[in-house]
Each structure stands twice: as structure tokens, then as C-alpha cells.
Amino acid sequence: MRLRAEAQKLNVMRQDLTGQIQGLSQDIARLRSENKQLNSMRSDVDGIRKELAARRALEYEKKANEEQVEQKEVMEKNLMSMAREIEKLRAEHVSMDRRGHGLGGTVGSGYGSGAGGIGYGSSAGGSGYGSALAAAMWGTSADGYGGAWGPYNKRTRR
């Protein structure tokens, strides 16, 4: 009898351990499937991080491009105002030349004459500082492009 009771006790323990093994096997299977899901979630998170970094870079470039466009527009406005100012100065210069030569003015009283004028250089095609200054300011250069601002000049050349 004692051996039978011991055998029944061992059988109950075996059944209990078998139940525990089955429960642990189910837990292992569940954890493995969750682990696979975690790996796919990690790859999704990595993909989202890369996409976010790409979007940030795109936004940064877009903002930089907008700033460059604004700077370009400001520079164009400044260039146009400078061109208008140059045209005004040229017109003023032509007007002053016409007044000096046409209405009772003397030949030696213009810019760069050295005799009674302001004295920026020689008016007879000399090589004084005034002739280079006048060429830069009024657009009279040997290359025919109208001085330093010649390429920006909208007038047609003849």
C-alpha cells in the first residue's frame, strides 16, 4: 500500500509538472511571437526616424532656399536702384556737358579741364586720374561696355 500511495503521489506530481511544462511552452511560443513583432516594430521605428531626418533636411534646405530667394530679390532691387541712380547721373552729366559747350560756356570750363574747372584730369584724352574716374562714373570706356556697370545697362548701344 505504501508503494501504491507513493506511485499515485509521483503520478500526480508528474501530471502537475507536465501541466507546468505545457504552460511554459505556451509562454515561450507567445514570447517568441512578441519578439518577432518587436523586431518588425524596431525596423518601422528606424524607418520613421530616417524619414523624419530626411524631412528635417528638406525643411532646412527649403528655408535656406527661401532666404536665398529673399536675398536675391533684395540684391536685385538694390541693383535696379543703383542702375536708376547711374542713369540719373549720366543724364545730369550729359546735361552739364551740353550747358557748358552750347550756351555760352567756354571749352576749358568743363570737368577735368584743369583750367578753371574742378581738375579731375586732362580733357584732351589725357591719362590723369580724372579720366579713369569719369570712365567709371559715366560709362565712357574703351571696351564700349559703358564702364563697370555697362553689362547692367539696359540701353541699346550704337
Coordinates of N, CA and C in Angstrom, one line a residue:
M1 N 0.8 -1.2 0.0 CA 0.0 0.0 0.0 C 0.8 1.3 0.0
R2 N 1.8 1.2 0.7 CA 2.7 2.4 0.8 C 3.3 2.7 -0.6
L3 N 3.6 1.6 -1.3 CA 4.2 1.9 -2.6 C 3.2 2.4 -3.6
R4 N 1.9 1.9 -3.5 CA 0.9 2.4 -4.4 C 0.6 3.9 -4.1
A5 N 0.6 4.3 -2.8 CA 0.4 5.7 -2.5 C 1.5 6.5 -3.0
E6 N 2.7 6.0 -2.9 CA 3.9 6.7 -3.4 C 3.8 6.9 -4.9
A7 N 3.4 5.8 -5.6 CA 3.3 5.8 -7.0 C 2.2 6.8 -7.5
Q8 N 1.1 6.8 -6.8 CA 0.0 7.8 -7.1 C 0.5 9.2 -6.8
K9 N 1.2 9.4 -5.8 CA 1.7 10.8 -5.5 C 2.7 11.2 -6.6
L10 N 3.6 10.3 -7.0 CA 4.5 10.6 -8.1 C 3.8 10.9 -9.4
N11 N 2.7 10.1 -9.7 CA 1.9 10.3 -10.9 C 1.2 11.7 -10.9
V12 N 0.7 12.1 -9.7 CA 0.1 13.4 -9.6 C 1.2 14.5 -9.8
M13 N 2.4 14.3 -9.2 CA 3.5 15.3 -9.4 C 3.9 15.3 -10.9
R14 N 3.9 14.2 -11.6 CA 4.3 14.1 -13.0 C 3.2 14.9 -13.8
Q15 N 2.0 14.7 -13.5 CA 0.9 15.4 -14.3 C 1.0 16.9 -14.0
D16 N 1.3 17.3 -12.8 CA 1.5 18.7 -12.4 C 2.7 19.3 -13.2
L17 N 3.8 18.5 -13.2 CA 5.0 19.0 -13.9 C 4.7 19.1 -15.4
T18 N 4.0 18.1 -15.9 CA 3.6 18.1 -17.4 C 2.8 19.4 -17.7
G19 N 1.8 19.7 -16.8 CA 1.0 20.9 -17.0 C 1.8 22.1 -16.9
Q20 N 2.8 22.2 -16.0 CA 3.7 23.3 -15.9 C 4.5 23.4 -17.2
I21 N 5.0 22.3 -17.7 CA 5.8 22.3 -18.9 C 5.0 22.8 -20.1
Q22 N 3.8 22.4 -20.2 CA 2.9 22.8 -21.3 C 2.7 24.3 -21.2
G23 N 2.4 24.8 -20.0 CA 2.2 26.3 -19.7 C 3.4 27.1 -20.1
L24 N 4.6 26.5 -19.7 CA 5.9 27.2 -20.0 C 6.1 27.2 -21.5
S25 N 5.8 26.1 -22.2 CA 6.0 26.0 -23.7 C 5.1 27.0 -24.4
Q26 N 3.9 27.2 -23.9 CA 3.0 28.2 -24.5 C 3.5 29.6 -24.2
D27 N 4.0 29.8 -23.0 CA 4.6 31.2 -22.7 C 5.8 31.4 -23.7
I28 N 6.7 30.4 -23.9 CA 7.8 30.6 -24.8 C 7.3 30.9 -26.2
A29 N 6.3 30.2 -26.7 CA 5.8 30.4 -28.0 C 5.2 31.8 -28.1
R30 N 4.5 32.3 -27.1 CA 3.9 33.6 -27.1 C 5.0 34.7 -27.1
L31 N 6.1 34.5 -26.3 CA 7.2 35.4 -26.2 C 8.0 35.5 -27.5
R32 N 8.1 34.4 -28.2 CA 8.8 34.4 -29.5 C 8.0 35.2 -30.5
S33 N 6.7 35.0 -30.5 CA 5.9 35.8 -31.5 C 6.0 37.3 -31.1
E34 N 5.9 37.6 -29.8 CA 6.1 39.0 -29.5 C 7.4 39.6 -29.8
N35 N 8.4 38.7 -29.7 CA 9.8 39.1 -30.1 C 9.9 39.5 -31.6
K36 N 9.2 38.6 -32.4 CA 9.2 38.9 -33.8 C 8.5 40.2 -34.1
Q37 N 7.4 40.5 -33.4 CA 6.7 41.7 -33.6 C 7.6 42.9 -33.2
L38 N 8.4 42.7 -32.1 CA 9.3 43.8 -31.7 C 10.3 44.1 -32.7
N39 N 10.8 43.1 -33.4 CA 11.8 43.3 -34.4 C 11.2 44.1 -35.6
S40 N 10.0 43.7 -36.0 CA 9.3 44.5 -37.1 C 9.0 45.9 -36.6
M41 N 8.7 46.1 -35.3 CA 8.4 47.4 -34.8 C 9.7 48.2 -34.8
R42 N 10.8 47.6 -34.4 CA 12.1 48.3 -34.4 C 12.4 48.8 -35.8
S43 N 12.2 47.9 -36.8 CA 12.5 48.4 -38.2 C 11.6 49.5 -38.6
D44 N 10.3 49.4 -38.2 CA 9.4 50.5 -38.5 C 9.9 51.8 -37.9
V45 N 10.3 51.8 -36.6 CA 10.7 53.0 -35.9 C 12.0 53.5 -36.6
D46 N 12.9 52.6 -37.0 CA 14.1 53.1 -37.7 C 13.7 53.8 -39.0
G47 N 12.8 53.2 -39.7 CA 12.3 53.8 -41.0 C 11.7 55.2 -40.7
I48 N 10.9 55.3 -39.7 CA 10.3 56.6 -39.4 C 11.4 57.6 -39.0
R49 N 12.4 57.2 -38.2 CA 13.5 58.1 -37.9 C 14.2 58.6 -39.1
K50 N 14.5 57.7 -40.0 CA 15.2 58.1 -41.3 C 14.3 59.1 -42.1
E51 N 13.0 58.8 -42.1 CA 12.1 59.7 -42.9 C 12.0 61.0 -42.2
L52 N 12.0 61.0 -40.9 CA 12.0 62.3 -40.1 C 13.3 63.1 -40.4
A53 N 14.4 62.4 -40.4 CA 15.7 63.1 -40.7 C 15.7 63.7 -42.1
A54 N 15.1 62.9 -43.0 CA 15.1 63.4 -44.4 C 14.1 64.6 -44.5
R55 N 13.0 64.6 -43.8 CA 12.1 65.7 -43.8 C 12.7 67.0 -43.2
R56 N 13.5 66.7 -42.1 CA 14.2 67.9 -41.4 C 15.2 68.5 -42.4
A57 N 15.9 67.6 -43.1 CA 16.9 68.2 -44.0 C 16.2 68.9 -45.1
L58 N 15.1 68.4 -45.6 CA 14.3 69.1 -46.7 C 13.8 70.4 -46.2
E59 N 13.3 70.4 -45.0 CA 12.8 71.7 -44.5 C 13.9 72.7 -44.3
Y60 N 15.0 72.2 -43.8 CA 16.2 73.1 -43.7 C 16.6 73.7 -45.0
E61 N 16.7 72.9 -46.0 CA 17.1 73.3 -47.4 C 16.0 74.3 -47.9
K62 N 14.8 74.0 -47.7 CA 13.7 74.8 -48.1 C 13.8 76.2 -47.5
K63 N 14.0 76.2 -46.2 CA 14.2 77.5 -45.5 C 15.4 78.3 -46.0
A64 N 16.5 77.6 -46.2 CA 17.7 78.2 -46.7 C 17.4 78.8 -48.1
N65 N 16.7 78.0 -48.9 CA 16.4 78.5 -50.3 C 15.5 79.7 -50.3
E66 N 14.5 79.7 -49.4 CA 13.7 80.9 -49.2 C 14.5 82.1 -48.8
E67 N 15.4 81.9 -47.9 CA 16.3 83.0 -47.5 C 17.1 83.5 -48.7
Q68 N 17.6 82.6 -49.5 CA 18.4 83.0 -50.6 C 17.6 83.7 -51.6
V69 N 16.4 83.3 -51.8 CA 15.5 84.0 -52.8 C 15.2 85.4 -52.3
E70 N 15.0 85.6 -51.0 CA 14.8 86.9 -50.4 C 16.0 87.8 -50.6
Q71 N 17.2 87.2 -50.3 CA 18.4 88.0 -50.5 C 18.6 88.4 -52.0
K72 N 18.3 87.4 -52.9 CA 18.4 87.7 -54.3 C 17.4 88.9 -54.7
E73 N 16.2 88.8 -54.2 CA 15.3 89.9 -54.5 C 15.8 91.2 -54.0
V74 N 16.3 91.3 -52.8 CA 16.8 92.5 -52.2 C 18.0 93.0 -53.1
M75 N 18.9 92.1 -53.4 CA 20.0 92.5 -54.3 C 19.6 93.0 -55.6
E76 N 18.5 92.4 -56.2 CA 18.0 92.9 -57.5 C 17.4 94.3 -57.3
K77 N 16.7 94.5 -56.2 CA 16.1 95.8 -56.0 C 17.3 96.9 -55.8
N78 N 18.3 96.5 -55.1 CA 19.4 97.4 -54.9 C 20.1 97.7 -56.3
L79 N 20.3 96.6 -57.1 CA 20.9 96.8 -58.4 C 20.1 97.7 -59.3
M80 N 18.8 97.5 -59.2 CA 17.9 98.4 -60.1 C 18.0 99.8 -59.6
S81 N 18.0 100.0 -58.3 CA 18.1 101.4 -57.8 C 19.4 102.0 -58.1
M82 N 20.5 101.2 -58.1 CA 21.8 101.8 -58.4 C 21.8 102.1 -59.9
A83 N 21.2 101.2 -60.7 CA 21.2 101.5 -62.2 C 20.4 102.8 -62.5
R84 N 19.3 103.0 -61.8 CA 18.5 104.2 -62.0 C 19.3 105.4 -61.5
E85 N 20.0 105.3 -60.4 CA 20.9 106.4 -60.0 C 22.0 106.7 -61.0
I86 N 22.6 105.7 -61.6 CA 23.6 105.8 -62.6 C 23.0 106.5 -63.8
E87 N 21.8 106.1 -64.2 CA 21.2 106.8 -65.3 C 20.9 108.3 -65.0
K88 N 20.5 108.6 -63.8 CA 20.3 110.0 -63.5 C 21.6 110.7 -63.5
L89 N 22.7 110.1 -63.0 CA 23.9 110.8 -63.0 C 24.4 111.0 -64.5
R90 N 24.2 110.0 -65.3 CA 24.6 110.1 -66.7 C 23.8 111.3 -67.4
A91 N 22.5 111.3 -67.1 CA 21.7 112.3 -67.7 C 22.2 113.7 -67.2
E92 N 22.5 113.8 -65.9 CA 22.9 115.0 -65.4 C 24.3 115.5 -66.0
H93 N 25.1 114.5 -66.2 CA 26.4 114.8 -66.8 C 26.2 115.3 -68.3
V94 N 25.4 114.6 -69.0 CA 25.1 115.0 -70.4 C 24.5 116.4 -70.4
S95 N 23.6 116.7 -69.5 CA 23.0 118.0 -69.4 C 24.1 119.0 -69.1
M96 N 25.0 118.7 -68.2 CA 26.0 119.7 -67.8 C 27.0 119.9 -69.0
D97 N 27.3 118.8 -69.7 CA 28.2 119.0 -70.9 C 27.5 119.9 -71.9
R98 N 26.2 119.7 -72.1 CA 25.5 120.5 -73.2 C 25.5 121.9 -72.7
R99 N 25.2 122.2 -71.5 CA 25.2 123.5 -71.0 C 26.5 124.2 -71.1
G100 N 27.6 123.4 -70.8 CA 28.9 124.0 -70.8 C 29.4 124.3 -72.2
H101 N 29.0 123.5 -73.2 CA 29.5 123.7 -74.5 C 28.6 124.5 -75.4
G102 N 27.3 124.4 -75.1 CA 26.4 125.0 -76.1 C 25.9 126.4 -75.7
L103 N 25.7 126.8 -74.5 CA 25.1 128.1 -74.2 C 26.1 129.0 -73.6
G104 N 27.1 129.4 -74.3 CA 28.0 130.5 -73.9 C 29.1 130.0 -73.0
G105 N 29.2 128.7 -72.7 CA 30.2 128.2 -71.9 C 31.5 128.2 -72.6
T106 N 32.6 128.2 -71.9 CA 33.9 128.1 -72.6 C 34.4 126.6 -72.6
V107 N 35.2 126.3 -73.6 CA 35.7 124.9 -73.8 C 36.5 124.5 -72.6
G108 N 37.2 125.3 -72.0 CA 38.1 124.9 -70.9 C 37.4 124.9 -69.5
S109 N 36.1 125.1 -69.4 CA 35.5 125.1 -68.1 C 34.7 123.9 -67.7
G110 N 34.9 122.8 -68.4 CA 34.2 121.5 -68.1 C 34.9 120.7 -67.1
Y111 N 34.4 119.6 -66.8 CA 35.1 118.6 -65.9 C 36.4 118.2 -66.4
G112 N 37.4 118.1 -65.6 CA 38.7 117.6 -66.0 C 39.6 118.5 -66.8
S113 N 39.2 119.8 -66.9 CA 40.0 120.6 -67.8 C 41.3 121.1 -67.2
G114 N 41.3 121.2 -65.9 CA 42.4 121.7 -65.2 C 42.6 123.2 -65.2
A115 N 41.8 123.9 -66.1 CA 41.9 125.3 -66.2 C 40.5 125.9 -65.8
G116 N 40.3 126.2 -64.6 CA 39.1 126.8 -64.1 C 38.0 125.8 -63.8
G117 N 38.3 124.6 -64.1 CA 37.3 123.5 -63.8 C 37.7 122.9 -62.5
I118 N 37.1 121.7 -62.2 CA 37.3 121.0 -61.0 C 38.7 120.4 -60.9
G119 N 39.2 120.0 -62.1 CA 40.5 119.5 -62.2 C 40.6 118.0 -61.9
Y120 N 39.8 117.2 -62.5 CA 39.9 115.7 -62.3 C 40.9 115.1 -63.3
G121 N 41.3 115.8 -64.2 CA 42.2 115.2 -65.2 C 42.2 116.0 -66.4
S122 N 42.9 115.6 -67.4 CA 43.0 116.3 -68.7 C 41.9 116.0 -69.6
S123 N 41.2 117.0 -70.2 CA 40.1 116.7 -71.1 C 40.5 116.4 -72.5
A124 N 41.8 116.5 -72.7 CA 42.3 116.2 -74.1 C 42.7 114.7 -74.2
G125 N 42.0 113.8 -73.6 CA 42.3 112.4 -73.6 C 43.5 112.0 -72.8
G126 N 43.8 112.8 -71.8 CA 45.0 112.6 -71.0 C 44.9 111.3 -70.2
S127 N 45.9 111.1 -69.4 CA 45.9 109.9 -68.6 C 45.8 110.2 -67.2
G128 N 45.2 111.3 -66.8 CA 45.0 111.6 -65.4 C 44.0 110.8 -64.7
Y129 N 44.0 110.9 -63.4 CA 43.1 110.1 -62.6 C 41.6 110.4 -63.0
G130 N 41.4 111.7 -63.3 CA 40.0 112.1 -63.6 C 39.4 111.4 -64.8
S131 N 40.2 111.0 -65.8 CA 39.6 110.3 -67.0 C 39.2 108.9 -66.6
A132 N 40.0 108.3 -65.8 CA 39.6 106.9 -65.3 C 38.4 107.0 -64.4
L133 N 38.3 108.0 -63.6 CA 37.2 108.2 -62.7 C 36.0 108.5 -63.5
A134 N 36.1 109.4 -64.5 CA 35.0 109.7 -65.4 C 34.5 108.5 -66.1
A135 N 35.4 107.7 -66.6 CA 35.1 106.5 -67.3 C 34.3 105.5 -66.5
A136 N 34.7 105.4 -65.2 CA 34.0 104.5 -64.3 C 32.6 105.1 -63.9
M137 N 32.6 106.4 -63.7 CA 31.3 107.0 -63.3 C 30.3 107.2 -64.4
W138 N 30.8 107.6 -65.6 CA 29.8 108.0 -66.7 C 29.8 106.9 -67.8
G139 N 30.5 105.9 -67.6 CA 30.4 104.8 -68.6 C 31.1 105.0 -69.9
T140 N 32.1 105.8 -69.9 CA 32.8 106.0 -71.2 C 34.1 105.2 -71.1
S141 N 34.1 104.0 -71.6 CA 35.3 103.1 -71.5 C 35.7 102.7 -72.9
A142 N 36.9 102.3 -73.0 CA 37.5 101.9 -74.3 C 36.8 100.6 -74.8
D143 N 36.3 99.8 -73.9 CA 35.8 98.5 -74.4 C 34.4 98.6 -74.9
G144 N 33.7 99.8 -74.8 CA 32.4 100.0 -75.4 C 31.3 99.5 -74.5
Y145 N 31.6 98.9 -73.3 CA 30.5 98.4 -72.5 C 30.0 99.4 -71.4
G146 N 30.5 100.5 -71.4 CA 30.0 101.6 -70.5 C 30.5 101.5 -69.1
G147 N 31.8 101.2 -68.9 CA 32.3 101.2 -67.6 C 32.0 100.0 -66.8
A148 N 32.1 100.1 -65.5 CA 31.9 99.0 -64.6 C 30.5 98.5 -64.6
W149 N 29.5 99.4 -64.9 CA 28.1 99.0 -64.8 C 27.5 98.7 -66.2
G150 N 28.4 98.7 -67.2 CA 28.0 98.5 -68.6 C 27.1 97.3 -68.8
P151 N 27.5 96.1 -68.3 CA 26.6 94.9 -68.6 C 25.2 95.0 -68.0
Y152 N 25.0 95.9 -67.0 CA 23.7 96.1 -66.4 C 22.9 97.2 -67.1
N153 N 23.5 97.9 -68.0 CA 22.9 99.0 -68.7 C 21.9 98.4 -69.7
K154 N 20.6 98.9 -69.6 CA 19.5 98.4 -70.4 C 19.5 99.1 -71.8
R155 N 20.2 100.2 -71.9 CA 20.2 101.0 -73.2 C 20.8 100.2 -74.3
T156 N 20.3 100.4 -75.5 CA 20.9 99.7 -76.7 C 22.2 100.6 -77.1
R157 N 23.2 99.9 -77.5 CA 24.4 100.5 -77.9 C 24.4 100.7 -79.5
R158 N 25.0 101.8 -79.9 CA 25.0 102.1 -81.3 C 26.4 102.2 -81.8

